[in-house]
Amino acid sequence: MTTARGHPREWVADACARHGEEAVLAWCAELLGGAAPESRDLDVHLDLDLIGGPGATRMVRDSGAEYFPRVWAARAMRYAWRESGPAGAAAQAALVVGLRDPHWRVREMSAKVVALHEVGAAADALAPLLSDEVPRVQAAAARAIGEIGEHEHLAAVDAAVTDPDGMVARAAERALDRLRERLDLT
């Protein structure tokens, strides 16, 4: 990605301080939903450097890695978040869209953020990711289902426990334990 110093948490905090958390979160929801980075019509100028770090805009332009803005938008939602309101609703809906993104990095990051913020509306969209072609996506989906899944997700997670990829199997085991705990099945 970028070689800039700092942490995404700091970049997003700075963007929120300068432009407001609501505006940054709404912009990230639009990006994750597939909008072009420059398509936002705002009173303030938002560019990818705010969430991807210094040089992010140039890196995307020069590399053609069109999926990075969506990854960064989902990642920014780790640090800029609202449970309710227009931006919160848009962010939750965008995360569900991100779970179906064609690029695995977007699916993985969306699943991580869903788990972190316990976005219950995403539970059914996570279940198909347990059989994703990328083990990192499968593992992230299992962890997220552990945090937000319901009884109807138990069988899918249980099946993932036997996945040949050890990372996926371990994540599914922990998710199954977490589901049983949350659903009071232990």
Coordinates of C-alpha atoms in Angstrom, one line a residue:
M1 CA 0.0 0.0 0.0
T2 CA 1.6 3.3 1.0
T3 CA 5.0 3.7 2.6
A4 CA 3.8 6.6 4.8
R5 CA 4.3 6.6 8.5
G6 CA 1.4 6.6 10.8
H7 CA -1.6 4.3 11.3
P8 CA -5.0 4.2 9.6
R9 CA -6.6 5.0 12.9
E10 CA -4.6 8.3 12.9
W11 CA -5.4 9.2 9.3
V12 CA -9.2 8.6 9.9
A13 CA -9.2 10.5 13.2
D14 CA -7.6 13.4 11.4
A15 CA -10.1 13.2 8.5
C16 CA -13.0 13.2 11.0
A17 CA -11.5 16.1 13.0
R18 CA -11.2 18.1 9.7
H19 CA -14.4 17.1 8.0
G20 CA -16.7 15.5 10.6
E21 CA -17.2 11.9 11.3
E22 CA -20.6 11.9 9.6
A23 CA -19.2 13.2 6.3
V24 CA -16.2 10.7 6.4
L25 CA -18.4 7.8 7.2
A26 CA -20.9 8.7 4.5
W27 CA -18.1 9.0 1.9
C28 CA -16.6 5.7 3.0
A29 CA -20.1 4.1 2.6
E30 CA -20.3 5.5 -0.9
L31 CA -16.8 4.2 -1.8
L32 CA -17.5 0.7 -0.4
G33 CA -20.8 0.7 -2.3
G34 CA -18.8 1.2 -5.6
A35 CA -18.8 5.0 -6.1
A36 CA -15.7 6.5 -7.7
P37 CA -13.5 8.3 -5.2
E38 CA -13.9 11.6 -6.9
S39 CA -17.7 11.3 -7.5
R40 CA -18.7 12.8 -4.1
D41 CA -20.3 16.2 -4.3
L42 CA -19.4 17.8 -1.0
D43 CA -18.6 21.2 0.4
V44 CA -15.3 19.7 1.6
H45 CA -12.7 18.0 -0.5
L46 CA -12.1 14.4 0.5
D47 CA -9.4 12.3 -1.2
L48 CA -8.1 8.8 -0.7
D49 CA -5.0 10.1 1.2
L50 CA -7.4 10.7 4.1
I51 CA -8.2 7.0 4.6
G52 CA -5.4 5.3 2.7
G53 CA -2.5 7.4 3.9
P54 CA -0.3 9.9 2.2
G55 CA 0.2 9.0 -1.4
A56 CA -2.8 6.7 -1.6
T57 CA -4.5 8.7 -4.4
R58 CA -1.4 8.6 -6.5
M59 CA -0.8 4.9 -5.8
V60 CA -4.3 4.0 -7.0
R61 CA -4.0 6.2 -10.1
D62 CA -0.5 4.9 -11.0
S63 CA -1.2 1.2 -10.2
G64 CA -4.7 0.8 -11.4
A65 CA -5.6 -1.1 -8.3
E66 CA -9.2 -0.1 -8.4
Y67 CA -10.2 -2.2 -5.4
F68 CA -8.0 -0.4 -2.8
P69 CA -10.4 2.5 -2.3
R70 CA -13.1 0.0 -1.2
V71 CA -10.7 -1.8 1.1
W72 CA -9.6 1.5 2.7
A73 CA -13.2 2.6 3.0
A74 CA -14.2 -0.5 4.9
R75 CA -11.0 -0.3 7.0
A76 CA -11.8 3.4 7.8
M77 CA -15.2 2.2 9.2
R78 CA -13.2 0.5 12.0
Y79 CA -12.3 3.9 13.3
A80 CA -15.2 6.1 12.1
W81 CA -18.5 4.6 13.1
R82 CA -22.1 5.4 14.0
E83 CA -24.8 2.9 15.0
S84 CA -27.6 5.0 13.7
G85 CA -28.5 8.0 11.6
P86 CA -28.2 8.3 7.8
A87 CA -24.4 7.7 7.8
G88 CA -24.7 4.7 10.1
A89 CA -27.4 3.1 8.0
A90 CA -25.5 3.7 4.8
A91 CA -22.3 2.2 6.4
Q92 CA -24.1 -0.9 7.5
A93 CA -25.7 -1.4 4.0
A94 CA -22.3 -0.7 2.3
L95 CA -20.7 -3.4 4.5
V96 CA -23.3 -5.9 3.3
V97 CA -22.4 -4.9 -0.3
G98 CA -18.7 -5.2 0.5
L99 CA -19.3 -8.8 1.5
R100 CA -20.2 -9.6 -2.1
D101 CA -17.4 -7.6 -3.7
P102 CA -15.5 -9.3 -6.5
H103 CA -12.2 -8.6 -4.8
W104 CA -11.3 -10.8 -1.8
R105 CA -9.5 -8.1 0.1
V106 CA -12.8 -6.1 0.2
R107 CA -14.8 -9.1 1.3
E108 CA -12.3 -9.9 4.1
M109 CA -12.1 -6.3 5.4
S110 CA -15.9 -6.0 5.3
A111 CA -16.3 -9.2 7.3
K112 CA -13.8 -7.9 9.9
V113 CA -15.6 -4.6 10.3
V114 CA -19.0 -6.4 10.5
A115 CA -17.6 -8.5 13.4
L116 CA -16.1 -5.5 15.2
H117 CA -19.3 -3.4 15.1
E118 CA -21.6 -6.4 15.3
V119 CA -23.6 -5.5 12.2
G120 CA -26.4 -8.1 12.6
A121 CA -28.0 -7.3 9.2
A122 CA -24.9 -8.8 7.6
A123 CA -25.3 -12.3 9.1
D124 CA -27.0 -14.0 6.1
A125 CA -24.5 -12.4 3.7
L126 CA -21.6 -13.9 5.7
A127 CA -22.7 -17.5 5.4
P128 CA -21.8 -18.0 1.7
L129 CA -18.3 -16.6 2.5
L130 CA -17.6 -19.7 4.6
S131 CA -17.0 -21.4 1.2
D132 CA -15.1 -18.5 -0.4
E133 CA -12.1 -19.5 -2.6
V134 CA -9.8 -17.4 -0.3
P135 CA -9.1 -18.9 3.2
R136 CA -8.6 -15.4 4.7
V137 CA -12.1 -14.5 3.7
Q138 CA -13.5 -17.8 5.0
A139 CA -11.8 -17.2 8.4
A140 CA -13.0 -13.6 8.6
A141 CA -16.5 -14.7 7.8
A142 CA -16.4 -17.4 10.5
R143 CA -15.2 -14.9 13.1
A144 CA -17.9 -12.5 12.2
I145 CA -20.6 -15.1 12.3
G146 CA -19.4 -16.0 15.8
E147 CA -20.1 -12.5 16.8
I148 CA -23.5 -11.9 15.1
G149 CA -24.8 -15.2 13.8
E150 CA -28.0 -16.9 15.0
H151 CA -29.2 -20.5 15.3
E152 CA -29.6 -20.9 11.6
H153 CA -25.9 -20.2 11.0
L154 CA -24.7 -23.0 13.4
A155 CA -24.7 -25.8 10.7
A156 CA -22.6 -23.7 8.2
V157 CA -20.0 -22.9 10.8
D158 CA -20.0 -26.4 12.1
A159 CA -19.2 -27.6 8.5
A160 CA -16.3 -25.2 8.3
V161 CA -14.7 -26.8 11.3
T162 CA -13.5 -29.6 9.0
D163 CA -12.1 -27.3 6.4
P164 CA -8.7 -28.6 5.2
D165 CA -7.1 -25.1 5.7
G166 CA -6.1 -25.0 9.4
M167 CA -6.6 -21.3 9.7
V168 CA -10.2 -21.7 8.5
A169 CA -10.9 -24.7 10.7
R170 CA -9.5 -22.9 13.8
A171 CA -11.5 -19.8 13.1
A172 CA -14.7 -21.9 12.7
E173 CA -14.0 -23.8 15.9
R174 CA -13.7 -20.5 17.8
A175 CA -16.7 -19.1 16.0
L176 CA -18.8 -22.1 17.0
D177 CA -17.7 -21.8 20.6
R178 CA -18.6 -18.1 20.5
L179 CA -22.0 -18.8 18.9
R180 CA -22.8 -21.4 21.5
E181 CA -21.9 -19.0 24.3
R182 CA -23.9 -16.1 22.8
L183 CA -26.9 -18.3 22.1
D184 CA -26.7 -19.9 25.5
L185 CA -26.2 -23.4 24.1
T186 CA -23.4 -24.5 26.3

